[in-house]
């Protein structure tokens, strides 16, 4: 029997109060991990984690935001084994309307914060010895740009390259870095709010449904587990097969 048991591993999930982040956190809790649940503006996330949990509020665009998440893990549990860089922004805007400020906010949130977090985890793992794992939540839009999302798509493409580049340099330190690229993930009310988008997705989806946050969580749990011990610098597309088909 092969199963994933992360009992004793301390895993930080950023944006754990959000739609996908809460699903990722639930799946790590079900795998037995001890959780550090990062949140930003709203209420602290509540996840029933038998391995224990700690919440930490931080603006990850602040220079010391990512470091505060790693510090909270070490203070509460004495170590941090893995980080899922899930927090991100995804506003829509036409290409010609995107200002320099819009572009910079997109990059500091979706890319720079993930770089700082990766560097902080690698520093901790290098100091204590052993191994660590980072998963960036990218998007299929990092490979397939969507109209009205050029700054977002560009940031996710950068994040995909960041995972590969970091994997090359951090492997010798014992840190694996991978990306997960979700397709369209359902949330309450999405069918009513965006019927044409959901309809287009369903028409293109070989597996015939929207994704669920737990679909992304399962990929993250696998990538942070010993089963993925020889996997680094890769991008796991979790989109029900939509990216596999032709686009014309
Ligand atoms: N939903 C999809 O279909 C889909 C598809 C592909 C990829 N993704 C990616 O999946 C990730 C999660 O998306 P989601 O749909 O679950 O969105 P979401 O519910 O809005 O969650 C995003 C989280 O990021 C946090 N965040 C944003 N700016 C932050 C900052 N400056 N500092 C700290 N935290 C910040 C948000 O906190 P606040 O709200 O408190 O600011 C929120 O909890 C994102 O990286 C997104 O690009 C989503």
Coordinates of C-alpha atoms and ligand atoms in Angstrom, one line a residue:
X1 CA 0.0 0.0 0.0
X2 CA 1.3 3.5 -0.9
X3 CA -0.2 6.4 1.0
X4 CA 0.8 9.9 1.8
X5 CA 1.4 10.7 5.5
X6 CA 2.8 14.1 6.3
X7 CA 2.6 13.7 10.0
X8 CA 5.5 15.7 11.5
X9 CA 5.9 18.0 8.5
X10 CA 5.2 21.7 8.9
X11 CA 3.6 23.3 5.8
X12 CA 2.8 26.9 5.3
X13 CA 0.0 27.8 2.9
X14 CA -0.3 31.4 1.8
X15 CA -3.7 32.9 1.1
X16 CA -5.2 30.0 3.1
X17 CA -8.5 31.9 3.6
X18 CA -9.1 32.1 -0.1
X19 CA -11.0 29.7 -2.4
X20 CA -8.1 27.5 -3.5
X21 CA -5.9 28.1 -0.5
X22 CA -8.6 26.8 1.9
X23 CA -8.8 23.6 -0.2
X24 CA -5.1 23.2 -0.2
X25 CA -4.9 23.6 3.5
X26 CA -7.7 21.1 4.1
X27 CA -5.9 18.4 2.0
X28 CA -2.6 19.0 3.9
X29 CA -4.6 18.7 7.2
X30 CA -6.1 15.4 6.0
X31 CA -2.6 14.2 5.2
X32 CA -1.6 14.8 8.8
X33 CA 0.6 17.9 8.3
X34 CA 1.0 20.7 10.8
X35 CA -0.1 23.9 9.2
X36 CA 0.9 27.5 9.2
X37 CA -2.1 29.3 7.7
X38 CA -1.3 32.7 6.2
X39 CA -4.1 35.2 5.6
X40 CA -4.2 38.9 4.6
X41 CA -7.2 41.1 5.2
X42 CA -10.1 39.0 6.3
X43 CA -10.8 36.7 9.2
X44 CA -8.2 34.0 10.1
X45 CA -8.8 30.7 8.3
X46 CA -10.1 27.8 10.4
X47 CA -8.9 24.4 9.4
X48 CA -9.2 21.3 11.6
X49 CA -5.6 20.1 11.5
X50 CA -5.0 17.1 13.8
X51 CA -1.3 17.9 13.5
X52 CA -1.9 21.4 14.9
X53 CA -2.0 24.8 13.2
X54 CA -1.0 28.4 13.6
X55 CA -2.4 31.4 11.8
X56 CA -0.3 34.4 10.7
X57 CA -1.6 37.6 9.1
X58 CA 0.8 39.4 6.6
X59 CA 0.8 41.6 3.6
X60 CA 3.1 39.5 1.4
X61 CA 3.9 42.6 -0.8
X62 CA 5.7 44.1 2.2
X63 CA 9.5 43.4 2.2
X64 CA 9.3 41.5 5.4
X65 CA 5.9 39.8 4.8
X66 CA 7.2 36.4 3.6
X67 CA 9.9 36.3 6.3
X68 CA 7.2 36.8 9.0
X69 CA 5.4 33.6 7.8
X70 CA 8.6 31.6 8.0
X71 CA 9.4 33.1 11.4
X72 CA 5.9 32.2 12.7
X73 CA 6.4 28.6 11.7
X74 CA 9.8 28.4 13.5
X75 CA 8.4 30.1 16.6
X76 CA 5.4 27.9 16.8
X77 CA 6.8 24.5 15.7
X78 CA 10.6 24.9 15.5
X79 CA 10.8 24.2 11.8
X80 CA 9.2 24.7 8.3
X81 CA 9.4 21.9 5.7
X82 CA 7.3 23.2 2.9
X83 CA 5.6 26.3 1.5
X84 CA 2.7 26.6 -0.9
X85 CA 2.8 30.0 -2.5
X86 CA -0.9 30.3 -3.3
X87 CA -1.7 34.0 -2.5
X88 CA -2.1 36.1 -5.6
X89 CA -4.2 38.7 -7.3
X90 CA -6.0 38.2 -10.6
X91 CA -7.8 41.5 -11.6
X92 CA -8.9 41.8 -15.2
X93 CA -8.0 44.8 -17.4
X94 CA -7.6 45.5 -21.1
X95 CA -3.9 45.6 -22.3
X96 CA -4.1 49.3 -23.2
X97 CA -5.6 50.2 -19.8
X98 CA -2.9 48.6 -17.7
X99 CA -0.9 51.2 -15.9
X100 CA 2.7 50.9 -14.6
X101 CA 1.3 50.8 -11.1
X102 CA -1.1 47.9 -12.1
X103 CA 1.8 46.0 -13.6
X104 CA 4.1 46.5 -10.6
X105 CA 1.4 45.5 -8.1
X106 CA 0.8 42.3 -10.1
X107 CA 4.5 41.4 -10.1
X108 CA 5.3 42.2 -6.5
X109 CA 2.3 40.2 -5.4
X110 CA 2.4 37.2 -7.8
X111 CA 6.2 37.0 -8.3
X112 CA 8.4 39.0 -5.9
X113 CA 6.6 37.7 -2.8
X114 CA 7.0 34.1 -4.0
X115 CA 10.7 34.7 -4.6
X116 CA 11.2 36.2 -1.1
X117 CA 9.3 33.3 0.5
X118 CA 11.3 30.7 -1.5
X119 CA 14.6 32.4 -0.4
X120 CA 13.4 32.4 3.3
X121 CA 12.5 28.7 3.3
X122 CA 15.8 27.8 1.5
X123 CA 17.8 29.9 4.1
X124 CA 16.0 28.0 6.9
X125 CA 16.5 24.5 5.3
X126 CA 20.2 25.3 4.6
X127 CA 20.8 26.3 8.2
X128 CA 19.1 23.3 9.8
X129 CA 19.9 20.6 7.2
X130 CA 17.5 18.2 5.7
X131 CA 15.1 18.9 2.8
X132 CA 12.4 21.3 1.9
X133 CA 9.8 21.8 -0.8
X134 CA 8.2 24.8 -2.4
X135 CA 5.1 24.8 -4.6
X136 CA 4.1 27.9 -6.6
X137 CA 0.4 28.1 -7.6
X138 CA 0.8 29.4 -11.2
X139 CA -2.0 29.1 -13.8
X140 CA -2.6 27.7 -17.2
X141 CA -2.7 31.3 -18.2
X142 CA 1.0 31.3 -17.6
X143 CA 1.3 29.3 -20.8
X144 CA -1.9 30.4 -22.6
X145 CA -2.6 34.2 -22.3
X146 CA -6.2 35.2 -21.8
X147 CA -7.7 38.4 -23.2
X148 CA -8.0 41.0 -20.4
X149 CA -5.4 39.3 -18.3
X150 CA -2.1 40.1 -20.0
X151 CA -0.4 41.3 -16.8
X152 CA -1.7 38.3 -14.9
X153 CA -0.6 35.8 -17.6
X154 CA 2.8 37.5 -17.7
X155 CA 3.2 37.2 -14.0
X156 CA 2.3 33.5 -14.0
X157 CA 4.7 32.8 -16.8
X158 CA 7.4 34.5 -14.7
X159 CA 6.4 32.3 -11.8
X160 CA 6.7 29.2 -13.9
X161 CA 10.3 30.1 -14.9
X162 CA 11.0 31.1 -11.3
X163 CA 10.2 27.5 -10.2
X164 CA 12.6 26.1 -12.8
X165 CA 15.4 28.6 -12.1
X166 CA 15.0 28.2 -8.3
X167 CA 15.0 24.4 -8.6
X168 CA 18.4 24.5 -10.4
X169 CA 20.1 26.5 -7.8
X170 CA 18.3 25.2 -4.7
X171 CA 18.5 21.5 -5.4
X172 CA 22.0 21.3 -3.9
X173 CA 20.6 22.8 -0.7
X174 CA 18.0 20.1 -0.5
X175 CA 15.1 22.3 -1.6
X176 CA 12.7 21.2 -4.4
X177 CA 10.7 23.8 -6.2
X178 CA 7.7 23.0 -8.5
X179 CA 4.7 24.7 -9.9
X180 CA 1.0 23.7 -10.1
X181 CA -1.0 25.3 -12.9
X182 CA -4.8 25.2 -12.2
X183 CA -7.4 25.6 -14.8
X184 CA -10.8 27.2 -13.9
X185 CA -11.7 26.4 -10.3
X186 CA -15.3 26.7 -9.2
X187 CA -16.4 28.9 -6.4
X188 CA -19.9 29.6 -5.0
X189 CA -22.0 31.6 -7.5
X190 CA -19.6 31.4 -10.5
X191 CA -22.2 29.8 -12.8
X192 CA -24.6 32.8 -12.2
X193 CA -21.8 35.4 -12.2
X194 CA -20.0 34.2 -15.4
X195 CA -22.3 31.9 -17.3
X196 CA -20.6 32.3 -20.7
X197 CA -17.1 31.6 -19.3
X198 CA -18.3 28.5 -17.4
X199 CA -20.1 27.4 -20.5
X200 CA -17.0 27.8 -22.7
X201 CA -15.0 25.9 -20.1
X202 CA -17.4 23.0 -19.9
X203 CA -17.5 22.8 -23.7
X204 CA -13.7 22.5 -23.8
X205 CA -13.2 20.3 -20.8
X206 CA -12.4 16.6 -21.6
X207 CA -13.2 15.7 -18.0
X208 CA -16.4 17.7 -18.1
X209 CA -16.4 19.9 -15.0
X210 CA -14.8 22.8 -13.3
X211 CA -11.9 22.2 -10.9
X212 CA -12.4 22.0 -7.2
X213 CA -9.9 23.5 -4.7
X214 CA -9.1 20.0 -3.4
X215 CA -8.0 19.0 -7.0
X216 CA -5.2 21.6 -6.6
X217 CA -4.6 20.6 -2.9
X218 CA -4.0 17.0 -3.9
X219 CA -1.3 18.0 -6.4
X220 CA 0.4 20.1 -3.8
X221 CA 0.3 17.3 -1.2
X222 CA 1.9 15.0 -3.7
X223 CA 4.6 17.5 -4.6
X224 CA 5.5 18.1 -0.9
X225 CA 5.5 14.4 -0.1
X226 CA 8.3 11.8 -0.2
X227 CA 6.6 10.3 -3.3
X228 CA 7.9 13.4 -5.2
X229 CA 11.4 13.2 -3.8
X230 CA 13.0 13.2 -7.3
X231 CA 10.7 15.8 -8.9
X232 CA 11.9 19.4 -9.0
X233 CA 11.6 22.2 -11.6
X234 CA 8.4 21.0 -13.1
X235 CA 4.9 22.3 -13.7
X236 CA 2.0 20.1 -12.9
X237 CA -1.0 21.2 -15.0
X238 CA -4.3 20.5 -13.1
X239 CA -7.0 21.5 -15.5
X240 CA -9.1 18.5 -16.4
X241 CA -7.4 18.3 -19.8
X242 CA -8.4 21.7 -21.2
X243 CA -4.8 22.7 -22.1
X244 CA -4.3 19.4 -23.9
X245 CA -6.8 20.2 -26.7
X246 CA -6.5 22.4 -29.7
X247 CA -7.4 26.0 -29.4
X248 CA -8.8 26.7 -32.9
Ligands
LIG1 N1 -9.6 30.5 -9.2 C1 -9.0 30.0 -10.3 O1 -9.8 29.6 -11.2 C2 -7.5 30.0 -10.5 C3 -7.0 29.5 -11.7 C4 -5.6 29.4 -11.8 C5 -4.8 29.9 -10.9 N2 -5.3 30.5 -9.7 C6 -4.4 31.0 -8.7 O2 -4.7 30.4 -7.5 C7 -4.3 31.2 -6.4 C8 -5.6 31.4 -5.5 O3 -6.6 32.0 -6.2 P1 -8.1 32.0 -5.7 O4 -9.0 31.9 -6.9 O5 -8.3 31.1 -4.6 O6 -8.3 33.5 -5.2 P2 -8.7 34.1 -3.8 O7 -9.8 33.4 -3.2 O8 -8.8 35.6 -4.1 O9 -7.4 33.9 -2.9 C9 -6.2 34.6 -3.1 C10 -5.7 34.9 -1.7 O10 -4.5 35.7 -1.9 C11 -4.5 36.7 -0.9 N3 -3.7 37.9 -1.2 C12 -3.9 38.7 -2.2 N4 -3.0 39.8 -2.1 C13 -2.2 39.5 -1.0 C14 -1.2 40.2 -0.4 N5 -0.7 41.4 -0.8 N6 -0.6 39.7 0.7 C15 -1.1 38.5 1.2 N7 -2.1 37.8 0.7 C16 -2.7 38.3 -0.4 C17 -5.9 37.1 -0.7 O11 -6.1 37.7 0.6 P3 -7.1 39.0 0.7 O12 -8.3 38.7 -0.1 O13 -7.3 39.2 2.1 O14 -6.2 40.1 0.0 C18 -6.6 35.7 -0.9 O15 -6.8 35.1 0.4 C19 -3.9 32.5 -7.0 O16 -2.5 32.6 -7.1 C20 -4.5 32.5 -8.4 O17 -3.8 33.3 -9.3 C21 -6.7 30.6 -9.6

